[in-house]
Coordinates of C-alpha atoms in Angstrom, one line a residue:
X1 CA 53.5 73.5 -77.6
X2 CA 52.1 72.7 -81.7
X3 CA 50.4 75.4 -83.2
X4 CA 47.3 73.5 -84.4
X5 CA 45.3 72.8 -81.4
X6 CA 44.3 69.4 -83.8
X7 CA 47.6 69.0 -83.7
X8 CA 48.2 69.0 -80.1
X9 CA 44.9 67.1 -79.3
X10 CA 46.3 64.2 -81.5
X11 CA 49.5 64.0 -79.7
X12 CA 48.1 64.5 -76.6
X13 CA 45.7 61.3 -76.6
X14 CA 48.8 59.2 -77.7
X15 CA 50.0 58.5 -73.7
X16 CA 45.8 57.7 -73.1
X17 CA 45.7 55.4 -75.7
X18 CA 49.7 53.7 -74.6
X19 CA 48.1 53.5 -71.2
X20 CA 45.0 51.4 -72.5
X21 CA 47.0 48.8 -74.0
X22 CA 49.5 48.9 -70.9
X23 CA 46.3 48.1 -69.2
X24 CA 44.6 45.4 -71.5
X25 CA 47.9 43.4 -71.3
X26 CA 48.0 43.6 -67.8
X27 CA 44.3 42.4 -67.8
X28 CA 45.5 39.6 -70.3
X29 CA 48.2 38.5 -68.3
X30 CA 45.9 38.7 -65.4
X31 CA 45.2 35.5 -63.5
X32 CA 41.6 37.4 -62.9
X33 CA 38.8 37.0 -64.7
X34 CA 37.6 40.7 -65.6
X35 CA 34.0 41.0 -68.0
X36 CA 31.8 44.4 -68.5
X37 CA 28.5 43.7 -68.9
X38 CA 25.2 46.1 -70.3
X39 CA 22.5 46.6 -67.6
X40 CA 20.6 43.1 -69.1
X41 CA 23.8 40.8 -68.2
X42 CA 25.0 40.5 -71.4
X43 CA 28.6 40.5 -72.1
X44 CA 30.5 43.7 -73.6
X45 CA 34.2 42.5 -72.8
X46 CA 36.3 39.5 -71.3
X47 CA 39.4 39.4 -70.6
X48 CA 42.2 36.6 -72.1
X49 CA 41.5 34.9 -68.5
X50 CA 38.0 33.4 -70.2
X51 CA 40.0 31.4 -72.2
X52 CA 41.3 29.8 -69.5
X53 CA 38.2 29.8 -67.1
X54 CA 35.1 29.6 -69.4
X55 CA 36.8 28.0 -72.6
X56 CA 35.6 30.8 -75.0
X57 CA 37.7 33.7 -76.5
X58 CA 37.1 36.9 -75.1
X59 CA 35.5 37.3 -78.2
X60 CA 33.0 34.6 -78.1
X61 CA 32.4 35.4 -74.5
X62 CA 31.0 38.9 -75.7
X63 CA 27.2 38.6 -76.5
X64 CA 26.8 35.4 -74.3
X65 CA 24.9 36.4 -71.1
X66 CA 26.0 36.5 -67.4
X67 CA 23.9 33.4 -66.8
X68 CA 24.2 31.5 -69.5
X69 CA 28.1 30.9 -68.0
X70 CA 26.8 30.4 -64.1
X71 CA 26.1 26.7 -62.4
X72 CA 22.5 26.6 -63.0
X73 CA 22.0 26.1 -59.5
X74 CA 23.8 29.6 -58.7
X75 CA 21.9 31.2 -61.0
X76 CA 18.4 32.3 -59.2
X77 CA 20.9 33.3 -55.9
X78 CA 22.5 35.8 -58.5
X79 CA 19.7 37.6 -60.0
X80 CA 17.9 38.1 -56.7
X81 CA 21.5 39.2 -55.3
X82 CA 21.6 41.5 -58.2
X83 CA 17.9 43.0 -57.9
X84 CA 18.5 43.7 -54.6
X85 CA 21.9 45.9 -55.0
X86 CA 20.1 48.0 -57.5
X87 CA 17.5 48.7 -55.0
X88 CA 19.3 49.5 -52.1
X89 CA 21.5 51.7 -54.8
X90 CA 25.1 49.8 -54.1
X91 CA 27.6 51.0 -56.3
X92 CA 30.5 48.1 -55.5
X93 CA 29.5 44.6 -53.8
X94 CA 30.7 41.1 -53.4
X95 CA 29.4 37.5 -53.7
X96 CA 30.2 34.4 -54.6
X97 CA 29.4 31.8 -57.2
X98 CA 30.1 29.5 -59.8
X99 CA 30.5 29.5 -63.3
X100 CA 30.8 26.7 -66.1
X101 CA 34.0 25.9 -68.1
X102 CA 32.5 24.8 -71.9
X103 CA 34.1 21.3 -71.4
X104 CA 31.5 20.7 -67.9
X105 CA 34.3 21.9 -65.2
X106 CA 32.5 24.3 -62.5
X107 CA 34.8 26.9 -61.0
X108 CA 34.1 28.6 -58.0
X109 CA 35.1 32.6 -58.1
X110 CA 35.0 35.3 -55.7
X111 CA 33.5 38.4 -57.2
X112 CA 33.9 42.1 -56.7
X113 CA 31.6 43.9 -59.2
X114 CA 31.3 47.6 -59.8
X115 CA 27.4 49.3 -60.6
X116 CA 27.5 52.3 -63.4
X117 CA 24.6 53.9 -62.8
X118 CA 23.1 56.6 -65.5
X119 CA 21.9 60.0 -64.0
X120 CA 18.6 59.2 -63.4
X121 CA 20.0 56.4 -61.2
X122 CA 19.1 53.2 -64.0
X123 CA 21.7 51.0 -64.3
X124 CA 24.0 50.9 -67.5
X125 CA 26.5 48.5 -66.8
X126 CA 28.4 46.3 -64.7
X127 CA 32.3 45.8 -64.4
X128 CA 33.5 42.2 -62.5
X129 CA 36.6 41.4 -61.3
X130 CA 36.4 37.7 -60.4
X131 CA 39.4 36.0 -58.5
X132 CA 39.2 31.9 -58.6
X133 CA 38.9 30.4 -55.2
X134 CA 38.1 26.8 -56.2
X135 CA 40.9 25.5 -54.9
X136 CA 39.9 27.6 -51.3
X137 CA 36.2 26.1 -51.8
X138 CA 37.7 22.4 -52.3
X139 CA 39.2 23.1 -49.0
X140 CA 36.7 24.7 -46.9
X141 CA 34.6 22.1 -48.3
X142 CA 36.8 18.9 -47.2
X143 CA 37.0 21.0 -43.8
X144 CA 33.4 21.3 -43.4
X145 CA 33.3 17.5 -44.4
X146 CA 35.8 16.7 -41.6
X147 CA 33.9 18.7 -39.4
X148 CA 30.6 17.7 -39.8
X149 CA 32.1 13.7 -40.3
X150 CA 33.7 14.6 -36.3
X151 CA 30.3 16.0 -34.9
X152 CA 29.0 12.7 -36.2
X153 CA 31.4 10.8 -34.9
X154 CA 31.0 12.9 -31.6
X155 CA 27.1 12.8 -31.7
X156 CA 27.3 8.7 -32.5
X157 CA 29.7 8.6 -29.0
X158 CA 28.1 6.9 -26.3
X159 CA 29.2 9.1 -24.0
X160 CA 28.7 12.5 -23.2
X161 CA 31.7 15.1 -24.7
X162 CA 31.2 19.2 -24.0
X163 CA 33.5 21.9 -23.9
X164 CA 33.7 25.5 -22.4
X165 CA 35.3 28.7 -22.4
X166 CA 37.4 30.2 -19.4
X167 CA 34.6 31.3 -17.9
X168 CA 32.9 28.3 -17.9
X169 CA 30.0 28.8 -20.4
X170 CA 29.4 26.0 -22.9
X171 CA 31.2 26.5 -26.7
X172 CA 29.5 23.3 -27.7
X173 CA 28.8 19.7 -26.8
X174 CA 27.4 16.6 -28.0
X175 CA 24.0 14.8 -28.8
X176 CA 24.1 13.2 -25.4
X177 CA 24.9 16.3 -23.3
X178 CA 22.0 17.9 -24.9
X179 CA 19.6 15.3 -24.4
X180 CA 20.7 15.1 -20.4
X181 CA 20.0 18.5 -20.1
X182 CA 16.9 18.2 -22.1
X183 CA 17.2 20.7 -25.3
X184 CA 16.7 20.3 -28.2
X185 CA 18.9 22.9 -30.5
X186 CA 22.8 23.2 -30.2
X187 CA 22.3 27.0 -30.2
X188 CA 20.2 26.4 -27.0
X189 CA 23.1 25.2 -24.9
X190 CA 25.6 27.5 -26.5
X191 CA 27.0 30.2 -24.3
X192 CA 24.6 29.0 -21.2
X193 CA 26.5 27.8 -17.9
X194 CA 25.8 25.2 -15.4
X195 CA 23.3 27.7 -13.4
X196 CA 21.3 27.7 -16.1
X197 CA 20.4 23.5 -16.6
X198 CA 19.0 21.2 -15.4
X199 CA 21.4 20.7 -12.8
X200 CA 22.1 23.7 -11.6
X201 CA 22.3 22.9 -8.1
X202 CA 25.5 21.1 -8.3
X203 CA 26.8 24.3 -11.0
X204 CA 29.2 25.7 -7.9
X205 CA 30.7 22.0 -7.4
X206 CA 31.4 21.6 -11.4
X207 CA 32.6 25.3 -11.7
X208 CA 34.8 24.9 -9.4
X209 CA 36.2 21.2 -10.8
X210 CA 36.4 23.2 -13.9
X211 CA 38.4 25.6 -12.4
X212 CA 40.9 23.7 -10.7
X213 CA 41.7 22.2 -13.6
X214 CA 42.8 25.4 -16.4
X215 CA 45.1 26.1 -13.2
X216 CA 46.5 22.2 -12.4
X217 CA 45.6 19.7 -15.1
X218 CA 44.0 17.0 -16.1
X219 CA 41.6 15.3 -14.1
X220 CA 40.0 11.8 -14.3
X221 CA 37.2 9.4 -13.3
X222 CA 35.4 12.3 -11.4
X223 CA 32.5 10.1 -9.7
X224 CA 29.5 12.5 -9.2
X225 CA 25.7 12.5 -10.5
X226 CA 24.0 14.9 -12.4
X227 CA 20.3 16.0 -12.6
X228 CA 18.8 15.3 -16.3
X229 CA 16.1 17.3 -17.9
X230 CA 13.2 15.0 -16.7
X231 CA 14.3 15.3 -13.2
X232 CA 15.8 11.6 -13.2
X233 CA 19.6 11.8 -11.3
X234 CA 22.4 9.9 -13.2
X235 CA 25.9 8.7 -11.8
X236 CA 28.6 10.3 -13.9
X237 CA 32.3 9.1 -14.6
X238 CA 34.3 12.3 -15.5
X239 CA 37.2 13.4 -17.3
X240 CA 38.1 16.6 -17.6
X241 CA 41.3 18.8 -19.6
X242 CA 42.1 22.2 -20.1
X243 CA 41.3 22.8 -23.5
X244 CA 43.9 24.7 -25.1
X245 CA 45.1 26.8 -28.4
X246 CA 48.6 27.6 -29.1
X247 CA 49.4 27.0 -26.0
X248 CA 47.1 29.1 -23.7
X249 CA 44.1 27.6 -21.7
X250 CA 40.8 29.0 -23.2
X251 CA 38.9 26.5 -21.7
X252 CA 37.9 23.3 -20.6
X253 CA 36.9 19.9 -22.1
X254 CA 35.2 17.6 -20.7
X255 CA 33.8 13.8 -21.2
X256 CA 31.1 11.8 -19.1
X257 CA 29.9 8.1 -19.3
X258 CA 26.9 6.8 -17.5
X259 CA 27.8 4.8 -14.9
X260 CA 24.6 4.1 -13.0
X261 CA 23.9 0.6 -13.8
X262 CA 27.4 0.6 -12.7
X263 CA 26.9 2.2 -9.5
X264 CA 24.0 0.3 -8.6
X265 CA 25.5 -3.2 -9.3
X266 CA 28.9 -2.0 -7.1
X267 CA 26.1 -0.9 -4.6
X268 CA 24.6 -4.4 -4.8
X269 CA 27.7 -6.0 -4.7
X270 CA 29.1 -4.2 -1.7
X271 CA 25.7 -5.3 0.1
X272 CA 25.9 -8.9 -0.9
X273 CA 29.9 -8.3 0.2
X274 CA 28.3 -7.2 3.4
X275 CA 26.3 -9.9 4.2
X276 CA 28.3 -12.8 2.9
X277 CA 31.3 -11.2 4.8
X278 CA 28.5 -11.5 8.3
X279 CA 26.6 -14.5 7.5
X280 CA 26.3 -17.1 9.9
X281 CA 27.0 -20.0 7.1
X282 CA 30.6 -21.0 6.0
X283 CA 30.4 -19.5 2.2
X284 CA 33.1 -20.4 0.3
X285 CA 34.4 -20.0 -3.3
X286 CA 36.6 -22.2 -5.8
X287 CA 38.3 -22.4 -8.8
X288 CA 37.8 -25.4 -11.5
X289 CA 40.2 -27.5 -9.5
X290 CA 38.7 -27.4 -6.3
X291 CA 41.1 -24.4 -4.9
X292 CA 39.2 -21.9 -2.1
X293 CA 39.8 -18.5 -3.8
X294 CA 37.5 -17.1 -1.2
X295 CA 36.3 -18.1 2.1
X296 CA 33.8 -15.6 4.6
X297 CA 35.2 -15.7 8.3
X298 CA 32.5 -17.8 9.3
X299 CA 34.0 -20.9 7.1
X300 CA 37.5 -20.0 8.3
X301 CA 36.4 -20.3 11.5
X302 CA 33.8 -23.4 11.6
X303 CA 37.3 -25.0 10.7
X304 CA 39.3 -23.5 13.4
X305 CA 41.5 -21.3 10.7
X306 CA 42.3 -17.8 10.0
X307 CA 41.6 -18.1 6.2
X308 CA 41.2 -20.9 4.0
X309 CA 42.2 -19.2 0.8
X310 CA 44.5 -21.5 -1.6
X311 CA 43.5 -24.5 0.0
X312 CA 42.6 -27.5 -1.6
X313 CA 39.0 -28.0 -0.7
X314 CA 38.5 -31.8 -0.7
X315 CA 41.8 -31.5 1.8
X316 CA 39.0 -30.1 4.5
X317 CA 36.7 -32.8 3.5
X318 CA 36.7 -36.2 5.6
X319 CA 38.5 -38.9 3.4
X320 CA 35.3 -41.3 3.1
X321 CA 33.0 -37.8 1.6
X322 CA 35.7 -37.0 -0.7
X323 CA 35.0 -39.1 -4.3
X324 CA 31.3 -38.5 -3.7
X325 CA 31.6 -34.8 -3.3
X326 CA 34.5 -34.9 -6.3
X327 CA 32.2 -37.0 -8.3
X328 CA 29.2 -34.5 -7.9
X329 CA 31.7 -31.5 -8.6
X330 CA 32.5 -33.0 -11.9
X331 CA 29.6 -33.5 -13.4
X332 CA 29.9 -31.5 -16.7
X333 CA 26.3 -31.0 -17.6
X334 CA 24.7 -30.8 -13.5
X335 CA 21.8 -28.6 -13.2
X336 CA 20.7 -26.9 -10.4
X337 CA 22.0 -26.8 -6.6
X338 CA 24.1 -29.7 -5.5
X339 CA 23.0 -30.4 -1.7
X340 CA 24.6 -33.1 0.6
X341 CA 25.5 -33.5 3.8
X342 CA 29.4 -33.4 3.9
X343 CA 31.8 -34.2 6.8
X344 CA 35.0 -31.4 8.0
X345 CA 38.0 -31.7 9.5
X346 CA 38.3 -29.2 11.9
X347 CA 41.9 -28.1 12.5
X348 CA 42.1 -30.0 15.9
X349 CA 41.0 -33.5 14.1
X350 CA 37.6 -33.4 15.7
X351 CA 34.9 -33.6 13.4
X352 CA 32.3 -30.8 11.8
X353 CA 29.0 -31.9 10.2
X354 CA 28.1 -29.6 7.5
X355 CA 24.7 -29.4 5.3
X356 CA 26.2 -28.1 2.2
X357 CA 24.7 -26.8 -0.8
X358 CA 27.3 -26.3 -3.9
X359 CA 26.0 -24.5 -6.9
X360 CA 28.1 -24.2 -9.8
X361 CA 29.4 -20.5 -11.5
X362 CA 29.0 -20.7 -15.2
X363 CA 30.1 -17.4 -17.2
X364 CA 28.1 -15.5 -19.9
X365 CA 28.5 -19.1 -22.2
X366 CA 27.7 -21.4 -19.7
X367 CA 31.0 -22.5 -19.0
X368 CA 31.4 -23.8 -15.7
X369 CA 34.5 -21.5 -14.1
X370 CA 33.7 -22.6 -10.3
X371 CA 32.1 -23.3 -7.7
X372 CA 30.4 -21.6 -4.2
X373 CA 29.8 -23.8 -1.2
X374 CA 27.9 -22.9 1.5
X375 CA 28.0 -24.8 4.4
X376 CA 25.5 -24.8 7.8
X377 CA 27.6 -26.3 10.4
X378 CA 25.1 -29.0 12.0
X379 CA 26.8 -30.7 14.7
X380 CA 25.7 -29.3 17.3
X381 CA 22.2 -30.1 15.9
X382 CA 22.8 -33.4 15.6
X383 CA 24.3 -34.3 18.8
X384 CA 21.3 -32.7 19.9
X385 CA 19.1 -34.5 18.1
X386 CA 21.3 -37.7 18.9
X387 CA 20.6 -36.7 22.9
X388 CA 16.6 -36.0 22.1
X389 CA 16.7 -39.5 20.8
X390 CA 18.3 -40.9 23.9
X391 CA 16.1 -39.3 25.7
X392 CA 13.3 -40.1 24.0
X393 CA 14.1 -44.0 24.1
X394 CA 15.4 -43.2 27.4
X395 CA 11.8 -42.1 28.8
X396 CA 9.9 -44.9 26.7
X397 CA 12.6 -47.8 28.8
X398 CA 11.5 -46.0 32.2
X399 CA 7.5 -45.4 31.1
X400 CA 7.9 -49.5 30.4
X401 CA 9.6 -50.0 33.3
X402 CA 6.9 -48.2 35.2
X403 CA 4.0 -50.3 33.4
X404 CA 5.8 -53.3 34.4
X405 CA 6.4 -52.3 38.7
X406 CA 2.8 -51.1 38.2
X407 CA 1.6 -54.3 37.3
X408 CA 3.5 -56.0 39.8
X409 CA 2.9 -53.4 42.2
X410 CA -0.8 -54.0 41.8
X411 CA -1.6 -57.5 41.1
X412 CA -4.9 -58.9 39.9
X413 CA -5.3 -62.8 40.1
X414 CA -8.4 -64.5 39.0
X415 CA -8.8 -67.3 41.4
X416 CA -12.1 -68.6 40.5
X417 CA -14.9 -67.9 38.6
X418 CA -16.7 -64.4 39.9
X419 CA -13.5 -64.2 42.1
X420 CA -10.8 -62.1 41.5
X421 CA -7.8 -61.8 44.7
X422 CA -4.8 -58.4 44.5
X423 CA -2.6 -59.4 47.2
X424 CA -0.9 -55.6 48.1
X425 CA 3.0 -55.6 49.3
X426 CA 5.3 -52.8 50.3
X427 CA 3.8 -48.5 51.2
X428 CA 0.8 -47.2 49.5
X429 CA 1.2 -43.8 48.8
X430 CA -1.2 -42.2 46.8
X431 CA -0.1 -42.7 43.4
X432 CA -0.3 -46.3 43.9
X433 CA -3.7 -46.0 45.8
X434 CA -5.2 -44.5 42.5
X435 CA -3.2 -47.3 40.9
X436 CA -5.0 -49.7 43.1
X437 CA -8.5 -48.4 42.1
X438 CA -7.5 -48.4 38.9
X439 CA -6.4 -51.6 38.6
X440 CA -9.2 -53.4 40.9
X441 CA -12.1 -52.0 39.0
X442 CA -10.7 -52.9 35.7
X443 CA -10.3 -56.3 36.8
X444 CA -13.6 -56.7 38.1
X445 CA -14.9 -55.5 34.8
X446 CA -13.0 -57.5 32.6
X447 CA -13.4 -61.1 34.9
X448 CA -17.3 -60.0 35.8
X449 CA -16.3 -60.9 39.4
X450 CA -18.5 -60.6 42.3
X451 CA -16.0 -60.7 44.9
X452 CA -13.2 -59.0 45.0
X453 CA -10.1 -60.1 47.9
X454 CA -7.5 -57.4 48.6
X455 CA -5.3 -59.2 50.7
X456 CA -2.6 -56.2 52.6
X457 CA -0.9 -58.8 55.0
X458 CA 2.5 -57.3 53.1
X459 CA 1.4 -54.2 53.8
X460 CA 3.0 -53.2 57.1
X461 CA 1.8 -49.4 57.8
X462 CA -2.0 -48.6 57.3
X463 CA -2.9 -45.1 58.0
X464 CA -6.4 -43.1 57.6
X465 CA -4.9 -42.5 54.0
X466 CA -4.6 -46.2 52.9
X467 CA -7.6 -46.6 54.6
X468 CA -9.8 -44.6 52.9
X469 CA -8.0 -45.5 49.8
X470 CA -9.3 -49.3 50.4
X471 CA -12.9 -47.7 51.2
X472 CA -13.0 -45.6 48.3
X473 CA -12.1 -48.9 46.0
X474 CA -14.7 -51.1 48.2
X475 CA -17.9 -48.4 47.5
X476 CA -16.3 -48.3 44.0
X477 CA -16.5 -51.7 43.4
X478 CA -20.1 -52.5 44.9
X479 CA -20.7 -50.0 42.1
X480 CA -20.0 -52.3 39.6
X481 CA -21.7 -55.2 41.7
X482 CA -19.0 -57.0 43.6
X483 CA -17.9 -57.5 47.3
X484 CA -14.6 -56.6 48.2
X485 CA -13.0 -58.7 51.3
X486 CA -9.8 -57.1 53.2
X487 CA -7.4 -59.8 54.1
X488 CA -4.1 -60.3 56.3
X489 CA -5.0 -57.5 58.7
X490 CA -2.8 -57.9 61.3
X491 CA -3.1 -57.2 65.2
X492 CA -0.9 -54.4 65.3
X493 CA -2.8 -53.0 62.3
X494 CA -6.1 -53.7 63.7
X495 CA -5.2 -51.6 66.6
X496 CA -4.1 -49.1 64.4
X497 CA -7.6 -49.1 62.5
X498 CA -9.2 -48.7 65.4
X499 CA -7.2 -46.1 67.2
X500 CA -7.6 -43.9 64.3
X501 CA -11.1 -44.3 64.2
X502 CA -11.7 -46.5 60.5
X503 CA -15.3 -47.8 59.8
X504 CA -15.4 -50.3 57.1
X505 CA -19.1 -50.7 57.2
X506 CA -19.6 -52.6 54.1
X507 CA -16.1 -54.2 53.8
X508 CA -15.7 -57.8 54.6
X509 CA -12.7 -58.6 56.3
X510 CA -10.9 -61.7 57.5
X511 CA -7.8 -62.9 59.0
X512 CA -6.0 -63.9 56.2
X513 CA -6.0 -64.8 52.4
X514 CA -6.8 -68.3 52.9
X515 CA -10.1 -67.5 55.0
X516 CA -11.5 -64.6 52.2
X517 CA -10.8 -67.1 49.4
X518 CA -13.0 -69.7 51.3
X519 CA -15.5 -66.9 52.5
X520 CA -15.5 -65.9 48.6
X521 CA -16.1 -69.0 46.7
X522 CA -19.2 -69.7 49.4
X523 CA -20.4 -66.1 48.4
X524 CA -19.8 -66.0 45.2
X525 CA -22.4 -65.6 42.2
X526 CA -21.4 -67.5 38.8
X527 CA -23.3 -66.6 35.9
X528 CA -25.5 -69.1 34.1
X529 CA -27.9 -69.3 31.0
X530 CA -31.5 -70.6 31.1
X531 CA -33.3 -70.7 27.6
X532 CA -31.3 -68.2 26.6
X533 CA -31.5 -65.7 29.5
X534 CA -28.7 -64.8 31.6
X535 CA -29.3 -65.7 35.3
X536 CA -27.1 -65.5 38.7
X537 CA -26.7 -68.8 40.5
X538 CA -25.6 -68.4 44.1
X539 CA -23.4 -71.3 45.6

């Protein structure tokens, strides 16, 4: 050991000062940017890294402020991060921020910084030991572009994406999952599970799917609806996956479209399937060239076949419809609903009157692609109608027939003036009594007779019914102010009269029609006129 104590002092600082400058070259050589600062920010040392990073010498760098080298938008974030480790007394802390390079280039650093505090607890200084991340920041930055650039492109999806953990609570989802269940916040959906939603209700059934597949696999188009946030239920088409990270299941992922409208036109298609598939009406289908692509069973069998799909259509139509049904078809430009009547062949040969209506299938341009028949087999109603008419004319032949054996059944001669003879032939029944009536007092009206001869001498059976027929026409006719005379009564039918007890009173008779002419003509009234009034002479 020296003997002077100066001595020994001086050779005993020489290892302190050969470890300083070990330390500022290693410092220098550093690829970290180390500064000392007083307790106002400004600069006391730099290291040779500010060269590289700010563009100053360490020893320009010393006197410039803290601040005056920070992005002016970092700046306010680092005094208030500053004021507040003072208070709460920090001695060592972190943060991050950038600074400026003297040619415009920002830098992004990572900063560990030591507080020297005097004894009364002021600060003195600071020491900062920045490490340059920029190259981390461009990253994390480009990642958090790709991120945010895939939540828009998941958000801008039209259907609905969401995925959980193994438990089934919800990591995340889309814009359209969190509208159906009616929130408003990602964080409000995050962590929740299926009991906790709108549709909680089905939450067992969809736990369970989600189950099933972490154990087995994918799963697709999962038909099933789902209760929305405004109470309105939606058909779903699912797809589910486990969701997975180097390679373990942590989860599930899951993708949904809405496939009401869907459902609903498959619902109304099934229906109108339904009923064309029971409708009473041949409905048929065809392409452009007249081929049946699809024919009901009710076509099929108005033509006596099992199906009628790939026939040619005009083949089924009788040869002398066919070019005006082909002609009709062909119109490029036709509007509305072709209707016709069309003849069939039915399988056997016989024939099958159809009233067809043809409307042609146009596609979303208006292109024509096909066309539906449908056809309501009339035959029977026109043989029908054929047989009504028969009958019809059938019943006017007899109804003439009848006029005609009525009027000859019942003749009315007029034999002289005021004189008007119906010689009677054949049975009276009581049709032809009323007939008889009928007839007689019409006559006597129309000729303005005053006698009346109703000869029955070809009437061979007269009972109390023809009797009082010819008695009823006799008071009738004095009604209208003729005499009625009863001619051609026989013995046989005198005797009849007069067993059966008949009283004429006012009915002239005679022998036969020669006798009541003569007794008529001398009894009859004609009418004359005397300065211009109507008078009766008798003759």
């Amino acid at each position: 050991m020296p003997a002077d104590p100066s001595v020994a002092a001086a050779e005993g600082s020489y290892p302190d000062i050969a470890r300083l400058q070990r330390l500022q070259t290693a410092l220098d050589g550093a690829a970290l940017l180390v500064t000392e600062t007083d307790a106002h920010g400004m600069i006391t040392y730099a290291n040779a890294a500010a060269q590289r990073y700010l563009g100053y010498s360490p020893a320009e760098c010393v006197g410039k402020t803290v601040l005056e080298l920070t992005c002016p938008a970092d700046r306010e974030r680092l005094q208030q991060q500053v004021r507040k480790w003072v208070q709460q007394g920090l001695r060592t802390a972190e943060l991050e921020n950038r600074i400026v390079h003297r040619n415009g280039v920002i830098f992004t650093f990572l900063w560990s910084v030591t507080i020297h505090y005097d004894e009364q607890g002021h600060p003195i200084h600071f020491t900062s030991i920045g490490h340059d991340i920029s190259q981390q920041e461009r990253l994390r930055q480009e990642l958090h572009e790709k991120r945010e650039m895939l939540y828009t492109v998941i958000d801008s999806l039209p259907i609905g994406v969401f995925w959980k953990d193994k438990e089934s609570r919800f990591l995340g989802c889309n814009r359209r999952v969190l509208n159906d269940a009616g929130l408003t916040s990602f964080k409000q959906i995050i962590g929740k599970t299926d009991f906790d939603l709108p549709w909680h209700k089905k939450a067992p059934i969809y736990q369970h799917s989600d189950r099933a597949i972490m154990n087995t696999g994918p799963k697709l188009n999962i038909e099933e609806t789902l209760t929305r946030g405004d109470g309105s239920v939606i058909w779903l088409r699912t797809a589910k996956l486990p969701l997975r990270r180097g390679g373990e299941t942590i989860g599930v992922l899951g993708f949904y479209e809405d496939i009401t409208e869907l459902h609903h036109q498959e619902e109304g298609l099934r229906t109108f399937r339904l009923l064309v598939e029971n409708a009473l009406d041949g409905i048929g289908i065809t392409d452009t060239d007249l081929t049946i692509t699809y024919a009901n069973p009710a076509f099929a069998a108005m033509l006596g076949y099992g199906t009628l799909t790939g026939r040619a259509w005009l083949d089924l139509i009788h040869p002398d419809d066919r070019p005006r049904l082909e002609a009709a078809m062909r119109q490029p430009q036709r509007a509305g609903i072709a209707r016709t009547t069309v003849r069939y062949l039915h399988r056997d040969g016989t024939i099958i009157t159809a009233q067809c209506s043809a409307p042609a299938l146009r596609n979303r341009n208006g292109h024509i692609v096909g066309y539906a028949s449908i056809n309501q087999d009339i035959t029977e109603q026109l043989r029908t109608e054929a047989e009504r008419q028969r009958l019809v004319l059938q019943e006017q032949v007899i109804q003439a027939q009848q006029a005609i054996l009525r009027e000859l059944s019942t003749p009315l001669l007029p034999i002289a003036a005021g004189v008007v003879a119906m010689p009677l032939i054949g049975t009276i029944d009581s049709t032809r009594a009323q007939q008889v009536m009928e007839t007689l007092l019409e006559g006597i009206n129309h000729y303005r007779a005053t006698v009346a001869i109703i000869d029955i001498t070809g009437v061979k059976v007269v009972d109390t019914q023809v009797a009082g027929a010819l008695i009823r026409a006799a008071q009738a006719a004095s009604l209208l102010g003729a005499q009625v005379v009863l001619t051609g009564i026989s013995p046989e039918i005198a005797q009849t009269l007069v067993h059966i007890g008949v009283e004429f009173y006012d009915l002239v008779t005679k022998t036969t029609l020669q006798e009541g002419i003569a007794f008529a003509l001398s009894r009859r009234q004609v009418p004359q006129h005397m300065n211009g009034r109507k008078v009766l002479v008798k003759r």
